[in-house]
């Protein structure tokens, strides 16, 4: 399972507030433009509050990731298969097969978003560029904290996959970004624009704070089949 995030017409991103009403949950909503492997851009969305983080990796499919921040459980919802992959956070017990030397370099250039200046950084491991980031210090601290917690909660499962030889988790950037330094792309501030080693790009385009959202935004389909990573590994 990778960390890629979210496809649909731009008009489909905005939350319909009809039916929210009194007592509905509130959230900060981040709208992004995403490219995968340098392809065509498509819209992405992240919703976060004190209890949950929701990532909509592809708006056209209805799939989403829900992270229970208190219980540190990740639910990956697949609308087509009507299934939910349930991942419980657990410690990383895997030892890296190589020494990892992580570095951050400040580069010239900056950009401004919502009055916040984002500085330009390159994050590398063992001399290989892993992230090119424009990050704004002190901006969206709550959302950044939630996203770091999500990546760290996923790291234990990523470590098991790497130990079993998953090819996408064998390089120095893969090991650092997914397991041993998970969430490091937020250390310099919240990324306004970020590109990883595979030319996956995310650009923040809009933020809405304390928005009332639909009551089912942070819930799971009750009738979907749930399964665990262990079941995937065992083929059951």
Coordinates of C-alpha atoms in Angstrom, one line a residue:
X1 CA 0.0 0.0 0.0
X2 CA 1.5 3.3 -1.0
X3 CA 1.0 6.8 0.2
X4 CA -0.4 8.3 -3.0
X5 CA -3.2 10.7 -2.7
X6 CA -6.5 11.7 -5.0
X7 CA -9.6 12.3 -9.7
X8 CA -12.7 14.2 -10.6
X9 CA -13.9 17.5 -12.0
X10 CA -13.0 20.4 -9.8
X11 CA -16.6 21.0 -9.1
X12 CA -16.9 17.6 -7.5
X13 CA -14.4 18.5 -4.8
X14 CA -16.4 21.0 -2.8
X15 CA -18.3 19.4 0.1
X16 CA -22.1 19.6 -0.2
X17 CA -23.2 21.0 3.1
X18 CA -26.8 20.0 2.6
X19 CA -27.9 17.7 5.4
X20 CA -25.0 18.7 7.7
X21 CA -27.2 20.6 10.1
X22 CA -26.6 21.2 13.8
X23 CA -24.3 18.8 15.5
X24 CA -22.5 17.8 12.3
X25 CA -18.8 17.2 12.5
X26 CA -16.4 20.0 11.5
X27 CA -13.1 19.7 9.7
X28 CA -10.3 21.6 8.0
X29 CA -10.4 20.8 4.3
X30 CA -7.3 20.9 2.1
X31 CA -7.8 20.9 -1.7
X32 CA -4.8 19.8 -3.8
X33 CA -3.9 19.3 -7.4
X34 CA -2.1 16.0 -7.9
X35 CA 0.0 14.4 -10.6
X36 CA 1.1 10.7 -10.6
X37 CA 4.3 9.8 -12.4
X38 CA 4.3 13.1 -14.2
X39 CA 0.9 12.5 -15.8
X40 CA -2.1 14.8 -16.1
X41 CA -3.3 16.7 -13.0
X42 CA -6.4 15.7 -11.0
X43 CA -7.9 17.1 -7.8
X44 CA -7.3 15.7 -4.4
X45 CA -8.8 16.3 -0.9
X46 CA -7.8 15.9 2.7
X47 CA -10.1 16.4 5.7
X48 CA -8.8 16.6 9.3
X49 CA -10.1 17.3 12.7
X50 CA -9.0 16.3 16.2
X51 CA -10.3 12.7 15.9
X52 CA -9.9 11.8 12.2
X53 CA -7.9 12.2 9.1
X54 CA -9.6 11.4 5.8
X55 CA -7.7 11.2 2.5
X56 CA -9.6 10.9 -0.8
X57 CA -7.0 9.4 -3.1
X58 CA -9.2 9.5 -6.2
X59 CA -12.4 11.4 -6.1
X60 CA -13.8 9.6 -9.2
X61 CA -13.7 6.2 -7.6
X62 CA -15.2 6.9 -4.1
X63 CA -12.2 5.2 -2.5
X64 CA -10.8 6.9 0.7
X65 CA -8.5 6.4 3.6
X66 CA -9.8 7.0 7.1
X67 CA -7.3 7.3 10.0
X68 CA -8.6 7.2 13.5
X69 CA -6.0 9.4 15.2
X70 CA -6.7 8.3 18.8
X71 CA -6.8 4.5 18.1
X72 CA -4.1 4.7 15.4
X73 CA -6.0 2.5 13.0
X74 CA -6.0 3.0 9.3
X75 CA -9.0 2.0 7.1
X76 CA -8.6 1.9 3.4
X77 CA -12.0 1.8 1.7
X78 CA -12.4 0.4 -1.8
X79 CA -15.7 1.3 -3.2
X80 CA -15.5 -1.0 -6.3
X81 CA -14.7 -4.1 -4.3
X82 CA -16.8 -3.0 -1.3
X83 CA -14.0 -3.8 1.0
X84 CA -12.1 -2.2 3.9
X85 CA -8.4 -3.0 4.6
X86 CA -7.8 -2.5 8.3
X87 CA -4.3 -1.6 9.4
X88 CA -3.5 -1.4 13.1
X89 CA -0.4 0.6 14.0
X90 CA 2.5 -1.5 15.3
X91 CA 6.2 -0.9 15.9
X92 CA 8.8 -1.2 13.2
X93 CA 10.9 -4.3 14.0
X94 CA 12.6 -4.5 10.6
X95 CA 16.3 -3.5 10.4
X96 CA 17.2 -1.5 7.4
X97 CA 19.3 -3.5 4.9
X98 CA 21.5 -0.4 4.3
X99 CA 22.8 2.5 6.3
X100 CA 20.5 5.5 5.6
X101 CA 22.0 9.0 5.6
X102 CA 19.2 11.6 5.4
X103 CA 19.9 15.2 4.5
X104 CA 18.0 18.4 4.0
X105 CA 19.3 21.1 1.7
X106 CA 17.9 24.6 1.4
X107 CA 17.7 25.8 -2.2
X108 CA 17.1 29.3 -3.6
X109 CA 13.5 30.3 -4.4
X110 CA 10.2 30.5 -2.5
X111 CA 6.5 30.9 -3.0
X112 CA 3.7 32.5 -1.0
X113 CA 0.4 30.8 -0.2
X114 CA -2.3 32.3 1.9
X115 CA 0.1 34.9 3.3
X116 CA 2.7 32.2 4.3
X117 CA 6.1 32.0 2.7
X118 CA 7.2 28.6 1.6
X119 CA 10.9 27.9 1.3
X120 CA 12.5 25.5 -1.1
X121 CA 14.1 22.3 0.2
X122 CA 15.5 19.1 -1.2
X123 CA 15.3 16.0 1.0
X124 CA 17.8 13.2 0.1
X125 CA 18.9 9.8 1.3
X126 CA 22.3 8.3 0.5
X127 CA 22.8 11.0 -2.1
X128 CA 19.5 10.4 -3.9
X129 CA 16.9 13.1 -4.1
X130 CA 13.7 11.9 -2.5
X131 CA 11.6 15.0 -2.2
X132 CA 11.6 18.5 -3.7
X133 CA 9.5 20.6 -1.3
X134 CA 8.2 24.1 -0.9
X135 CA 7.3 24.2 2.8
X136 CA 5.8 26.9 5.0
X137 CA 6.9 26.9 8.6
X138 CA 4.0 27.3 11.1
X139 CA 1.3 26.8 8.5
X140 CA -1.4 24.1 9.0
X141 CA 0.4 22.6 12.0
X142 CA -2.6 20.5 13.0
X143 CA -3.0 19.0 9.5
X144 CA 0.7 18.4 9.3
X145 CA 0.7 16.6 12.7
X146 CA -2.1 14.4 11.6
X147 CA -0.4 13.4 8.3
X148 CA 2.8 12.6 10.1
X149 CA 0.9 10.4 12.6
X150 CA -0.8 8.6 9.7
X151 CA 2.5 7.9 8.0
X152 CA 4.1 6.7 11.2
X153 CA 1.1 4.5 11.9
X154 CA 1.6 2.9 8.5
X155 CA 5.3 2.5 8.8
X156 CA 5.1 -0.8 10.7
X157 CA 3.1 -2.4 8.0
X158 CA 5.4 -1.0 5.3
X159 CA 8.3 -2.5 7.2
X160 CA 6.7 -6.0 7.0
X161 CA 6.2 -5.5 3.2
X162 CA 9.8 -4.4 2.8
X163 CA 11.1 -7.4 4.8
X164 CA 9.2 -9.7 2.5
X165 CA 10.9 -8.1 -0.5
X166 CA 8.3 -5.7 -1.9
X167 CA 10.2 -4.1 -4.8
X168 CA 8.8 -0.6 -4.2
X169 CA 10.3 -0.5 -0.7
X170 CA 13.9 -1.5 -1.4
X171 CA 15.6 1.8 -2.4
X172 CA 17.1 4.3 0.1
X173 CA 14.3 6.8 -0.5
X174 CA 11.7 4.1 -0.2
X175 CA 13.1 2.9 3.1
X176 CA 13.5 6.4 4.6
X177 CA 10.2 7.9 3.4
X178 CA 7.9 4.9 4.1
X179 CA 9.5 3.4 7.2
X180 CA 12.5 4.8 9.0
X181 CA 11.9 8.5 8.5
X182 CA 8.2 8.5 7.8
X183 CA 6.6 11.9 7.7
X184 CA 10.0 13.7 7.3
X185 CA 8.5 15.8 4.4
X186 CA 6.6 17.8 7.0
X187 CA 9.6 18.7 9.2
X188 CA 10.4 22.0 7.5
X189 CA 6.7 23.1 7.6
X190 CA 3.6 22.2 5.6
X191 CA 4.3 21.4 2.0
X192 CA 2.6 23.8 -0.4
X193 CA 4.2 22.0 -3.3
X194 CA 6.0 18.6 -3.2
X195 CA 7.4 16.2 -5.7
X196 CA 8.8 12.8 -4.8
X197 CA 11.4 10.6 -6.5
X198 CA 8.8 9.1 -8.8
X199 CA 7.5 12.5 -10.1
X200 CA 4.4 12.2 -8.0
X201 CA 3.4 15.8 -7.3
X202 CA 1.0 17.5 -4.9
X203 CA 0.2 21.2 -4.9
X204 CA -2.0 22.8 -2.3
X205 CA -4.6 25.1 -4.0
X206 CA -7.1 25.9 -1.3
X207 CA -7.8 25.6 2.4
X208 CA -11.1 25.9 4.3
X209 CA -11.1 25.9 8.1
X210 CA -13.7 24.7 10.6
X211 CA -16.2 23.6 7.9
X212 CA -19.3 21.6 8.8
X213 CA -19.2 18.4 6.8
X214 CA -21.6 15.6 6.2
X215 CA -22.3 13.3 9.1
X216 CA -20.9 10.2 7.3
X217 CA -17.6 11.9 6.3
X218 CA -15.7 10.2 9.1
X219 CA -17.6 6.9 9.1
X220 CA -17.2 3.6 7.3
X221 CA -19.7 1.6 5.2
X222 CA -21.2 -0.9 7.6
X223 CA -21.8 -3.5 4.9
X224 CA -18.3 -3.6 3.4
X225 CA -16.1 -6.7 4.0
X226 CA -13.2 -6.0 6.3
X227 CA -9.8 -7.7 6.0
X228 CA -6.3 -7.4 7.4
X229 CA -2.8 -7.2 5.8
X230 CA -2.1 -10.7 7.3
X231 CA -5.0 -12.1 5.3
X232 CA -3.5 -10.6 2.2
X233 CA -0.1 -12.1 2.9
X234 CA -1.5 -15.5 3.7
X235 CA -3.7 -15.4 0.6
X236 CA -6.8 -16.1 2.6

